[in-house]
Short mmCIF file of N, CA and C in Angstrom, two decimals:
data_model
loop_
_atom_site.label_atom_id
_atom_site.label_comp_id
_atom_site.label_asym_id
_atom_site.label_seq_id
_atom_site.Cartn_x
_atom_site.Cartn_y
_atom_site.Cartn_z
N MET A 1 26.85 15.66 2.07
CA MET A 1 26.25 16.58 0.89
C MET A 1 25.28 15.60 -0.23
N ASP A 2 25.81 14.35 -0.54
CA ASP A 2 24.69 13.53 -1.06
C ASP A 2 23.62 13.36 -0.52
N PHE A 3 23.85 12.97 0.70
CA PHE A 3 22.55 12.54 1.28
C PHE A 3 21.88 14.01 1.33
N PHE A 4 22.38 14.95 1.66
CA PHE A 4 21.22 15.93 2.16
C PHE A 4 20.57 16.40 0.73
N ILE A 5 20.96 16.34 -0.33
CA ILE A 5 20.66 16.36 -1.88
C ILE A 5 19.78 15.40 -2.11
N SER A 6 19.93 14.33 -1.88
CA SER A 6 19.33 13.33 -2.08
C SER A 6 17.86 13.69 -1.13
N THR A 7 18.29 13.54 -0.07
CA THR A 7 17.00 13.64 0.96
C THR A 7 16.18 14.72 0.32
N PHE A 8 16.89 15.93 -0.24
CA PHE A 8 16.04 16.86 -0.48
C PHE A 8 14.97 17.20 -1.65
N LEU A 9 15.35 16.15 -2.64
CA LEU A 9 14.67 15.58 -3.63
C LEU A 9 14.07 14.75 -3.40
N LYS A 10 13.60 13.91 -2.82
CA LYS A 10 13.24 13.30 -2.74
C LYS A 10 11.92 13.36 -1.70
N MET A 11 11.95 14.49 -0.93
CA MET A 11 11.30 14.94 -0.24
C MET A 11 10.30 16.24 -0.65
N PHE A 12 11.28 17.28 -1.67
CA PHE A 12 10.51 18.08 -2.37
C PHE A 12 9.16 17.52 -3.01
N PHE A 13 9.77 16.22 -4.14
CA PHE A 13 9.06 15.51 -4.69
C PHE A 13 7.65 14.71 -4.72
N ILE A 14 7.99 14.35 -3.12
CA ILE A 14 7.18 13.46 -3.07
C ILE A 14 6.17 14.32 -2.13
N MET A 15 5.97 15.59 -1.78
CA MET A 15 5.03 16.81 -1.58
C MET A 15 4.68 17.43 -3.05
N THR A 16 4.55 16.88 -3.58
CA THR A 16 4.11 17.04 -5.26
C THR A 16 3.70 18.75 -4.86
N PRO A 17 4.97 19.52 -5.67
CA PRO A 17 4.96 21.03 -4.95
C PRO A 17 4.22 21.65 -6.20
N PHE A 18 3.90 21.24 -7.57
CA PHE A 18 3.21 21.40 -8.64
C PHE A 18 1.56 21.63 -8.50
N PHE A 19 1.49 20.26 -7.99
CA PHE A 19 0.32 19.67 -7.45
C PHE A 19 -0.25 20.90 -6.59
N VAL A 20 0.61 21.12 -5.61
CA VAL A 20 -0.05 21.65 -4.30
C VAL A 20 0.00 23.36 -4.74
N LEU A 21 0.76 24.13 -6.03
CA LEU A 21 0.34 25.35 -6.35
C LEU A 21 -0.71 25.26 -6.80
N THR A 22 -1.16 24.51 -7.95
CA THR A 22 -2.34 24.31 -8.26
C THR A 22 -3.57 24.66 -7.80
N VAL A 23 -3.69 23.56 -6.71
CA VAL A 23 -5.12 23.37 -5.80
C VAL A 23 -4.60 24.23 -4.89
N PHE A 24 -3.83 25.36 -4.90
CA PHE A 24 -3.61 26.37 -3.84
C PHE A 24 -4.30 27.51 -4.31
N LEU A 25 -3.78 27.64 -6.06
CA LEU A 25 -4.54 28.96 -6.64
C LEU A 25 -6.00 28.57 -7.07
N THR A 26 -6.10 27.43 -7.37
CA THR A 26 -7.72 27.50 -7.07
C THR A 26 -8.57 27.29 -6.07
N VAL A 27 -8.25 27.48 -4.82
CA VAL A 27 -9.00 27.47 -3.42
C VAL A 27 -8.63 29.42 -3.38
N THR A 28 -7.92 29.85 -3.72
CA THR A 28 -7.44 30.90 -3.35
C THR A 28 -7.92 32.08 -4.58
N ASN A 29 -8.66 31.64 -5.79
CA ASN A 29 -8.94 32.54 -6.73
C ASN A 29 -9.51 33.87 -6.47
N GLU A 30 -10.57 33.75 -5.89
CA GLU A 30 -11.15 35.03 -5.50
C GLU A 30 -10.50 35.76 -4.41
N ALA A 31 -9.46 35.18 -3.71
CA ALA A 31 -8.65 36.14 -2.62
C ALA A 31 -7.95 36.98 -2.49
N THR A 32 -7.66 38.23 -2.10
CA THR A 32 -6.72 39.35 -2.27
C THR A 32 -5.17 38.46 -2.06
N LEU A 33 -3.80 39.55 -2.71
CA LEU A 33 -2.68 39.24 -2.64
C LEU A 33 -2.57 38.81 -1.35
N GLN A 34 -2.97 39.99 -0.24
CA GLN A 34 -2.28 39.81 1.15
C GLN A 34 -3.12 38.40 2.23
N GLU A 35 -4.47 38.18 1.38
CA GLU A 35 -5.02 36.78 1.95
C GLU A 35 -4.39 35.82 1.25
N LYS A 36 -3.90 35.88 0.19
CA LYS A 36 -2.86 34.43 -0.40
C LYS A 36 -1.57 34.20 0.22
N ARG A 37 -1.06 35.36 0.86
CA ARG A 37 0.33 35.43 1.32
C ARG A 37 0.13 35.08 2.31
N LYS A 38 -1.08 35.62 3.51
CA LYS A 38 -1.17 35.19 4.44
C LYS A 38 -1.68 33.75 4.71
N LEU A 39 -1.77 33.02 3.88
CA LEU A 39 -2.32 31.56 3.75
C LEU A 39 -0.92 30.80 3.58
N ALA A 40 -0.28 31.11 2.79
CA ALA A 40 1.01 30.86 2.18
C ALA A 40 1.74 30.20 3.38
N VAL A 41 2.08 31.32 4.39
CA VAL A 41 2.72 31.58 5.36
C VAL A 41 2.35 30.54 6.25
N LYS A 42 0.86 30.10 6.50
CA LYS A 42 0.10 29.31 7.52
C LYS A 42 0.49 28.21 6.87
N VAL A 43 0.13 27.62 5.73
CA VAL A 43 0.25 26.36 5.25
C VAL A 43 1.84 25.73 5.60
N THR A 44 2.91 26.79 5.17
CA THR A 44 4.26 26.59 5.40
C THR A 44 4.11 26.42 6.61
N THR A 45 4.18 27.13 7.51
CA THR A 45 4.27 26.70 8.65
C THR A 45 3.04 25.64 9.69
N SER A 46 2.52 24.92 8.87
CA SER A 46 1.39 24.06 9.32
C SER A 46 1.87 23.15 8.73
N VAL A 47 2.78 22.75 7.75
CA VAL A 47 3.23 21.49 7.15
C VAL A 47 4.96 21.13 7.90
N ILE A 48 5.38 22.17 7.96
CA ILE A 48 6.38 22.27 8.60
C ILE A 48 6.15 21.89 10.02
N ILE A 49 5.48 22.03 10.89
CA ILE A 49 5.09 21.35 12.58
C ILE A 49 4.84 20.15 12.14
N ILE A 50 3.66 19.69 10.74
CA ILE A 50 3.41 18.24 10.91
C ILE A 50 4.37 17.34 10.55
N ALA A 51 4.93 17.71 9.28
CA ALA A 51 6.09 16.99 8.61
C ALA A 51 7.31 16.82 10.22
N LEU A 52 7.52 17.78 10.63
CA LEU A 52 8.71 17.36 12.01
C LEU A 52 8.10 16.43 12.90
N VAL A 53 6.78 16.74 13.70
CA VAL A 53 5.87 15.48 14.06
C VAL A 53 5.84 14.68 13.91
N ILE A 54 5.46 13.97 12.74
CA ILE A 54 5.53 12.83 11.78
C ILE A 54 6.91 12.14 12.10
N LEU A 55 8.10 13.25 11.38
CA LEU A 55 9.32 12.59 11.61
C LEU A 55 9.66 11.97 12.67
N PHE A 56 9.58 12.90 13.80
CA PHE A 56 10.26 12.36 15.03
C PHE A 56 9.59 11.88 15.92
N PHE A 57 8.17 11.63 15.82
CA PHE A 57 7.43 10.99 17.08
C PHE A 57 6.38 10.12 16.42
N GLY A 58 6.26 9.94 14.83
CA GLY A 58 5.22 9.80 13.99
C GLY A 58 5.13 7.71 14.35
N GLN A 59 5.62 7.51 14.79
CA GLN A 59 5.94 6.05 14.75
C GLN A 59 4.91 5.92 16.30
N HIS A 60 5.26 6.43 16.86
CA HIS A 60 5.05 6.39 18.35
C HIS A 60 3.41 7.12 18.56
N ILE A 61 3.35 7.77 17.49
CA ILE A 61 1.57 8.02 17.90
C ILE A 61 0.94 7.21 17.03
N PHE A 62 1.23 6.65 16.41
CA PHE A 62 0.52 5.87 15.69
C PHE A 62 0.00 4.64 16.48
N SER A 63 0.89 3.96 17.16
CA SER A 63 1.02 2.75 17.49
C SER A 63 0.28 3.30 19.11
N ILE A 64 0.64 4.72 19.82
CA ILE A 64 -0.39 5.11 20.68
C ILE A 64 -1.66 5.04 20.91
N PHE A 65 -2.31 5.74 19.75
CA PHE A 65 -3.89 5.77 19.19
C PHE A 65 -4.07 3.94 18.49
N GLY A 66 -3.22 3.54 18.31
CA GLY A 66 -3.70 2.40 17.45
C GLY A 66 -4.32 2.71 15.74
N ILE A 67 -3.49 3.87 15.50
CA ILE A 67 -3.84 4.21 14.41
C ILE A 67 -2.81 3.44 13.50
N THR A 68 -3.60 2.63 12.45
CA THR A 68 -2.49 2.34 11.47
C THR A 68 -2.44 3.11 9.99
N LEU A 69 -1.31 3.21 9.15
CA LEU A 69 -1.32 3.58 8.22
C LEU A 69 -2.29 3.74 7.05
N ASP A 70 -2.75 2.09 6.78
CA ASP A 70 -4.02 2.36 6.36
C ASP A 70 -5.18 2.71 6.82
N ALA A 71 -5.46 2.78 7.85
CA ALA A 71 -6.89 3.58 7.95
C ALA A 71 -6.81 5.58 7.97
N PHE A 72 -5.41 5.70 8.45
CA PHE A 72 -4.86 6.93 7.95
C PHE A 72 -4.95 6.85 6.54
N LYS A 73 -4.53 6.48 5.14
CA LYS A 73 -5.11 6.81 3.71
C LYS A 73 -6.50 6.43 3.58
N ILE A 74 -7.53 5.83 4.33
CA ILE A 74 -9.24 5.43 3.90
C ILE A 74 -9.35 7.15 4.79
N GLY A 75 -9.11 7.73 5.98
CA GLY A 75 -9.82 8.30 6.14
C GLY A 75 -9.19 9.63 5.14
N ALA A 76 -8.03 10.30 4.90
CA ALA A 76 -7.62 11.26 4.28
C ALA A 76 -8.07 11.05 3.19
N GLY A 77 -8.13 10.08 2.51
CA GLY A 77 -8.69 9.84 1.05
C GLY A 77 -10.47 10.51 0.82
N ALA A 78 -10.95 9.87 2.16
CA ALA A 78 -12.45 10.61 1.85
C ALA A 78 -12.75 12.20 2.20
N LEU A 79 -11.43 12.72 3.05
CA LEU A 79 -10.99 14.13 2.91
C LEU A 79 -10.95 14.78 1.85
N LEU A 80 -10.44 14.23 1.25
CA LEU A 80 -9.81 14.39 -0.38
C LEU A 80 -10.88 14.26 -1.40
N PHE A 81 -11.90 13.50 -1.06
CA PHE A 81 -12.77 13.62 -2.42
C PHE A 81 -13.60 14.59 -1.95
N LEU A 82 -14.25 15.21 -0.75
CA LEU A 82 -14.97 16.12 -0.51
C LEU A 82 -14.09 17.33 -0.96
N THR A 83 -13.11 17.81 -0.71
CA THR A 83 -12.23 18.72 -1.37
C THR A 83 -12.66 18.94 -2.97
N ALA A 84 -12.21 17.55 -3.59
CA ALA A 84 -12.47 17.87 -5.00
C ALA A 84 -13.75 17.83 -5.09
N VAL A 85 -15.10 17.15 -4.78
CA VAL A 85 -16.23 17.67 -5.32
C VAL A 85 -16.11 19.23 -5.42
N ASN A 86 -15.80 20.13 -3.74
CA ASN A 86 -16.10 21.31 -4.37
C ASN A 86 -15.26 21.88 -5.05
N LEU A 87 -14.38 21.83 -5.77
CA LEU A 87 -13.48 22.24 -6.22
C LEU A 87 -14.27 22.05 -7.72
N ILE A 88 -14.57 21.17 -8.30
CA ILE A 88 -15.60 20.75 -9.23
C ILE A 88 -16.83 21.53 -9.79
N HIS A 89 -17.37 21.37 -8.24
CA HIS A 89 -18.93 22.66 -8.59
C HIS A 89 -18.88 23.44 -7.82
N GLY A 90 -17.91 24.07 -7.42
CA GLY A 90 -17.60 25.23 -6.70
C GLY A 90 -18.20 25.35 -5.36
N SER A 91 -17.95 26.59 -4.87
CA SER A 91 -18.47 27.11 -3.66
C SER A 91 -19.96 27.09 -3.93
N LYS A 92 -20.88 26.26 -2.69
CA LYS A 92 -22.78 26.49 -3.15
C LYS A 92 -23.11 27.59 -2.77
N ASP A 93 -22.87 28.27 -1.85
CA ASP A 93 -23.40 29.76 -1.79
C ASP A 93 -22.68 30.83 -2.24
N GLY A 94 -21.69 30.60 -3.20
CA GLY A 94 -21.09 31.65 -4.16
C GLY A 94 -20.17 32.83 -3.70
N GLN A 95 -20.38 32.76 -2.19
CA GLN A 95 -19.47 33.81 -1.47
C GLN A 95 -17.93 33.94 -1.99
N LYS A 96 -17.54 34.99 -1.74
CA LYS A 96 -15.61 35.25 -1.63
C LYS A 96 -15.46 34.66 -0.18
N PRO A 97 -14.07 33.57 -0.58
CA PRO A 97 -13.34 33.51 0.32
C PRO A 97 -13.28 34.33 1.50
N ASN A 98 -13.66 34.18 2.98
CA ASN A 98 -12.86 35.63 3.96
C ASN A 98 -12.13 35.02 4.59
N ASP A 99 -11.08 35.83 5.51
CA ASP A 99 -10.36 35.33 6.52
C ASP A 99 -10.55 34.09 7.12
N LYS A 100 -11.89 34.28 7.42
CA LYS A 100 -11.87 32.73 8.36
C LYS A 100 -11.93 31.55 8.02
N ASN A 101 -12.45 31.43 6.70
CA ASN A 101 -12.25 30.30 6.11
C ASN A 101 -11.27 29.86 4.88
N LEU A 102 -10.78 31.13 4.89
CA LEU A 102 -8.89 30.55 4.42
C LEU A 102 -8.09 30.32 5.29
N ASN A 103 -8.88 30.69 6.91
CA ASN A 103 -7.85 29.99 7.83
C ASN A 103 -8.10 28.65 8.09
N GLU A 104 -9.33 28.63 7.68
CA GLU A 104 -9.73 26.64 7.72
C GLU A 104 -9.03 25.73 6.75
N LEU A 105 -8.50 26.58 5.58
CA LEU A 105 -8.39 25.70 4.79
C LEU A 105 -6.82 25.63 4.81
N ALA A 106 -5.54 26.41 5.86
CA ALA A 106 -4.54 26.16 6.02
C ALA A 106 -4.06 25.40 6.35
N VAL A 107 -4.43 24.55 7.20
CA VAL A 107 -4.18 22.79 7.79
C VAL A 107 -4.90 21.97 7.51
N VAL A 108 -6.73 22.10 6.69
CA VAL A 108 -7.05 20.82 6.58
C VAL A 108 -7.56 22.07 5.17
N PRO A 109 -7.64 21.42 3.79
CA PRO A 109 -6.55 20.24 3.11
C PRO A 109 -5.34 20.90 2.62
N LEU A 110 -4.95 22.23 2.74
CA LEU A 110 -3.65 22.51 1.84
C LEU A 110 -2.70 21.70 2.52
N ALA A 111 -2.46 21.89 3.46
CA ALA A 111 -1.21 20.90 4.88
C ALA A 111 -1.92 19.61 5.00
N LEU A 112 -2.92 19.27 5.09
CA LEU A 112 -2.98 17.82 5.41
C LEU A 112 -4.32 17.67 4.74
N PRO A 113 -4.40 16.76 4.01
CA PRO A 113 -3.58 15.68 3.22
C PRO A 113 -3.08 16.13 2.12
N ILE A 114 -2.84 17.14 1.50
CA ILE A 114 -2.88 17.85 0.07
C ILE A 114 -1.42 17.59 -0.07
N THR A 115 -0.60 18.72 0.59
CA THR A 115 0.97 18.73 0.85
C THR A 115 1.67 17.30 1.45
N ILE A 116 1.06 17.06 2.59
CA ILE A 116 0.99 15.87 3.23
C ILE A 116 0.34 15.00 3.52
N GLY A 117 0.24 14.11 2.32
CA GLY A 117 -0.66 13.09 2.51
C GLY A 117 0.06 11.62 2.66
N PRO A 118 -0.92 10.79 2.55
CA PRO A 118 -0.49 9.28 3.14
C PRO A 118 1.08 8.90 2.58
N GLY A 119 0.95 9.02 1.03
CA GLY A 119 2.40 8.86 0.42
C GLY A 119 3.40 9.66 1.16
N SER A 120 3.26 10.92 2.09
CA SER A 120 4.53 11.87 2.29
C SER A 120 5.00 11.04 3.92
N ILE A 121 3.77 10.57 4.56
CA ILE A 121 3.59 10.36 5.91
C ILE A 121 4.03 9.05 5.97
N GLY A 122 4.30 7.90 4.84
CA GLY A 122 4.71 7.10 4.81
C GLY A 122 6.21 7.00 4.63
N VAL A 123 6.40 7.70 3.53
CA VAL A 123 7.93 8.28 3.92
C VAL A 123 8.67 8.71 5.05
N LEU A 124 8.32 10.04 5.82
CA LEU A 124 8.34 10.47 6.60
C LEU A 124 8.36 9.02 7.83
N LEU A 125 7.13 8.23 8.19
CA LEU A 125 7.57 7.31 9.10
C LEU A 125 8.80 6.32 8.92
N VAL A 126 9.22 5.90 7.83
CA VAL A 126 9.95 4.79 7.44
C VAL A 126 11.63 5.86 7.55
N PHE A 127 11.19 7.28 6.74
CA PHE A 127 12.82 7.78 6.92
C PHE A 127 13.23 8.14 8.68
N GLY A 128 12.12 8.65 9.09
CA GLY A 128 12.58 8.83 10.86
C GLY A 128 12.92 7.20 11.48
N ALA A 129 12.80 6.39 10.93
CA ALA A 129 13.38 5.01 11.70
C ALA A 129 14.47 4.91 10.47
N GLU A 130 14.70 5.14 9.66
CA GLU A 130 16.06 4.57 9.08
C GLU A 130 17.49 5.32 9.80
N LEU A 131 16.66 7.26 10.40
CA LEU A 131 17.70 8.01 10.68
C LEU A 131 18.38 7.73 11.75
N ASN A 132 19.54 6.59 12.18
CA ASN A 132 20.03 6.45 13.34
C ASN A 132 20.89 6.65 14.03
N SER A 133 21.35 7.83 13.31
CA SER A 133 22.29 8.67 14.46
C SER A 133 21.93 10.44 14.16
N PHE A 134 22.76 11.00 15.16
CA PHE A 134 22.49 12.56 15.32
C PHE A 134 23.11 13.32 14.01
N GLY A 135 23.74 12.82 13.24
CA GLY A 135 24.19 13.56 12.12
C GLY A 135 23.48 13.42 11.16
N LYS A 136 22.30 11.57 11.04
CA LYS A 136 21.76 11.78 9.83
C LYS A 136 20.66 12.81 9.74
N LEU A 137 19.61 12.64 11.58
CA LEU A 137 18.83 13.42 11.78
C LEU A 137 18.77 14.60 11.27
N LEU A 138 19.79 15.52 11.80
CA LEU A 138 20.28 16.79 11.69
C LEU A 138 19.76 17.34 10.15
N ILE A 139 20.77 16.62 9.22
CA ILE A 139 21.04 16.66 7.81
C ILE A 139 19.52 16.46 6.70
N GLY A 140 19.31 15.06 7.39
CA GLY A 140 17.76 14.71 7.23
C GLY A 140 16.73 15.97 7.28
N SER A 141 16.68 16.35 8.53
CA SER A 141 15.74 17.13 9.15
C SER A 141 15.71 19.00 8.43
N LEU A 142 17.20 19.40 7.94
CA LEU A 142 17.42 20.64 7.46
C LEU A 142 17.26 20.30 5.72
N ALA A 143 17.19 18.87 5.09
CA ALA A 143 16.86 18.77 3.98
C ALA A 143 15.07 18.66 3.50
N LEU A 144 14.66 18.36 4.70
CA LEU A 144 13.53 18.65 5.02
C LEU A 144 12.88 19.92 4.46
N LEU A 145 13.23 20.59 6.20
CA LEU A 145 12.99 22.16 6.28
C LEU A 145 13.02 22.95 4.79
N CYS A 146 14.34 22.55 3.85
CA CYS A 146 14.42 23.45 2.57
C CYS A 146 13.60 22.89 1.64
N ALA A 147 13.18 21.60 1.61
CA ALA A 147 12.08 21.23 0.80
C ALA A 147 10.80 22.13 0.80
N ILE A 148 10.20 21.86 2.28
CA ILE A 148 8.69 22.92 2.38
C ILE A 148 9.07 24.22 2.00
N LEU A 149 10.22 25.05 2.84
CA LEU A 149 10.57 26.04 2.43
C LEU A 149 10.20 26.70 0.69
N ILE A 150 10.93 25.76 0.41
CA ILE A 150 10.88 26.10 -1.26
C ILE A 150 9.03 25.81 -1.71
N ILE A 151 8.54 25.24 -1.18
CA ILE A 151 7.22 24.90 -1.83
C ILE A 151 6.32 26.18 -0.97
N GLY A 152 6.71 26.56 0.10
CA GLY A 152 6.19 27.99 0.86
C GLY A 152 6.18 29.15 0.01
N THR A 153 7.60 29.15 -0.88
CA THR A 153 7.95 30.25 -1.39
C THR A 153 7.20 30.12 -2.47
N MET A 154 7.14 28.96 -3.31
CA MET A 154 5.93 29.14 -4.14
C MET A 154 4.50 29.29 -4.05
N LEU A 155 4.23 29.23 -3.56
CA LEU A 155 2.76 29.52 -2.71
C LEU A 155 2.50 30.96 -2.26
N TYR A 156 3.75 31.58 -1.59
CA TYR A 156 3.96 32.74 -1.21
C TYR A 156 3.67 33.56 -2.89
N LEU A 157 4.49 33.66 -3.71
CA LEU A 157 3.90 34.11 -5.14
C LEU A 157 3.72 33.65 -5.58
N SER A 158 2.67 32.78 -5.09
CA SER A 158 1.23 32.04 -6.49
C SER A 158 0.59 33.13 -7.04
N SER A 159 0.35 34.54 -6.65
CA SER A 159 0.10 35.61 -7.86
C SER A 159 0.50 35.95 -8.86
N LEU A 160 1.81 35.68 -8.74
CA LEU A 160 2.64 36.39 -10.22
C LEU A 160 2.12 34.86 -11.06
N ILE A 161 2.45 33.72 -10.76
CA ILE A 161 2.07 32.40 -11.48
C ILE A 161 0.08 32.92 -12.00
N GLU A 162 0.09 33.56 -11.33
CA GLU A 162 -1.41 33.63 -11.10
C GLU A 162 -1.84 34.42 -13.02
N LYS A 163 -1.56 35.30 -12.63
CA LYS A 163 -0.91 36.16 -13.56
C LYS A 163 -0.88 35.89 -15.00
N PHE A 164 0.13 35.01 -15.31
CA PHE A 164 0.29 34.45 -16.39
C PHE A 164 -0.51 33.38 -17.10
N ILE A 165 -1.59 32.72 -16.05
CA ILE A 165 -2.51 31.73 -16.45
C ILE A 165 -3.71 32.44 -16.43
N GLY A 166 -4.03 33.36 -16.48
CA GLY A 166 -5.66 34.04 -16.21
C GLY A 166 -6.78 33.35 -16.14
N GLU A 167 -7.76 34.35 -15.91
CA GLU A 167 -8.88 33.61 -15.15
C GLU A 167 -9.41 32.25 -15.18
N ASN A 168 -9.38 32.30 -17.30
CA ASN A 168 -10.20 31.06 -17.81
C ASN A 168 -9.31 29.76 -17.64
N GLY A 169 -8.12 30.70 -17.28
CA GLY A 169 -7.30 29.13 -17.11
C GLY A 169 -7.15 28.40 -16.15
N LEU A 170 -7.27 29.11 -15.03
CA LEU A 170 -7.74 29.15 -13.99
C LEU A 170 -8.74 28.16 -13.63
N LEU A 171 -10.05 28.44 -14.39
CA LEU A 171 -11.20 27.94 -14.05
C LEU A 171 -11.07 26.63 -14.77
N ILE A 172 -10.23 26.45 -15.94
CA ILE A 172 -9.99 24.68 -16.38
C ILE A 172 -8.96 24.30 -15.62
N ILE A 173 -8.06 25.07 -15.10
CA ILE A 173 -7.06 24.09 -13.74
C ILE A 173 -8.15 23.50 -12.66
N SER A 174 -9.16 24.55 -12.36
CA SER A 174 -9.79 23.89 -11.24
C SER A 174 -10.37 22.72 -11.39
N LYS A 175 -11.31 22.46 -13.01
CA LYS A 175 -12.10 21.49 -12.92
C LYS A 175 -11.28 20.21 -13.20
N ILE A 176 -9.94 20.47 -14.11
CA ILE A 176 -9.19 19.27 -13.90
C ILE A 176 -8.69 18.71 -12.62
N THR A 177 -8.19 19.77 -11.69
CA THR A 177 -7.88 19.68 -10.60
C THR A 177 -8.28 18.84 -9.91
N GLY A 178 -9.86 19.31 -10.01
CA GLY A 178 -10.99 18.47 -9.05
C GLY A 178 -10.79 16.90 -9.24
N LEU A 179 -10.79 17.07 -10.94
CA LEU A 179 -10.67 15.53 -11.25
C LEU A 179 -9.54 14.79 -10.65
N PHE A 180 -8.57 14.97 -10.92
CA PHE A 180 -7.66 14.41 -10.04
C PHE A 180 -7.60 13.92 -8.75
N LEU A 181 -8.18 14.86 -8.15
CA LEU A 181 -7.79 14.77 -6.87
C LEU A 181 -8.96 13.80 -6.14
N ALA A 182 -10.09 13.87 -7.47
CA ALA A 182 -11.02 12.44 -7.27
C ALA A 182 -10.76 11.26 -7.29
N ALA A 183 -9.59 11.48 -8.36
CA ALA A 183 -9.03 9.90 -8.52
C ALA A 183 -7.97 9.44 -7.70
N LEU A 184 -7.02 10.77 -7.26
CA LEU A 184 -6.20 10.36 -6.41
C LEU A 184 -6.67 10.14 -4.96
N SER A 185 -8.11 10.43 -4.62
CA SER A 185 -9.17 10.68 -3.27
C SER A 185 -9.39 8.73 -2.98
N ALA A 186 -9.73 8.35 -4.33
CA ALA A 186 -10.09 6.83 -4.56
C ALA A 186 -9.01 6.25 -4.52
N GLN A 187 -8.09 6.69 -5.33
CA GLN A 187 -6.76 5.24 -5.13
C GLN A 187 -6.20 5.48 -3.73
N ILE A 188 -6.32 6.29 -2.71
CA ILE A 188 -5.29 6.25 -1.64
C ILE A 188 -6.46 5.59 -0.97
N MET A 189 -8.07 5.64 -0.79
CA MET A 189 -8.97 4.85 0.04
C MET A 189 -8.63 3.63 -0.35
N PHE A 190 -8.91 3.27 -1.77
CA PHE A 190 -8.88 1.93 -2.35
C PHE A 190 -7.08 1.25 -1.85
N SER A 191 -6.45 1.80 -2.16
CA SER A 191 -4.75 1.23 -1.17
C SER A 191 -5.01 0.77 0.12
N GLY A 192 -5.59 1.91 0.92
CA GLY A 192 -5.74 1.64 2.61
C GLY A 192 -7.05 0.23 2.71
N ILE A 193 -8.14 0.86 1.82
CA ILE A 193 -8.72 -0.85 2.26
C ILE A 193 -8.20 -2.20 1.63
N LYS A 194 -7.11 -2.22 0.67
CA LYS A 194 -6.62 -3.36 0.09
C LYS A 194 -5.23 -3.83 1.11
N SER A 195 -4.70 -2.93 1.26
CA SER A 195 -3.67 -3.34 2.24
C SER A 195 -4.08 -3.87 3.55
N PHE A 196 -5.47 -3.17 4.64
CA PHE A 196 -6.09 -3.48 5.65
C PHE A 196 -6.84 -4.58 5.51
N LEU A 197 -7.24 -5.18 4.44
CA LEU A 197 -8.08 -6.98 3.87
C LEU A 197 -7.26 -7.79 3.28
N GLN A 198 -5.97 -7.30 3.02
CA GLN A 198 -4.40 -7.90 2.88
C GLN A 198 -5.02 -8.79 1.58
N LEU A 199 -5.18 -7.70 0.43
CA LEU A 199 -5.92 -8.31 -0.96
C LEU A 199 -4.33 -8.28 -1.86
#
């Protein structure tokens, strides 16, 4: 039981649920309730699939393609920076989000690299290597699923939270979130470059 709780808490906070919720509210601020809930389900499903694949097969996939964690950090950081720029400046065409471009947000960037970022991937890779018995693997997987489902529930109910924040609050959060994302993306890229150059 202690192993389940510690694993759950670790995975829950590593995926930065409140930060994910803020980004979700920001990128869906003009979407309908149905579109938000549909996107929340898709994000949750994507995160579950990505997390389990990394947990069970991450080390093998990275080694097969010759991808290092440092290279992933640099790529994910660059992708995250583009998201940050869009959040700060807003949509260039000023169009409301439609079903098509909301679907595009489900995997990138909401599932990867915002929810499952380089830090989460690193932890999952190490965690997968440490689960040396079937019992631990089962408990660890269940704890991971519970953490993801709770984050998914937060996203699904995001409209209720949005009512408390208000339109002006959401605008402020959007700009602040963009700045934090830009800083986070720079930190991720610098971390990858530093490790790659062994500085």
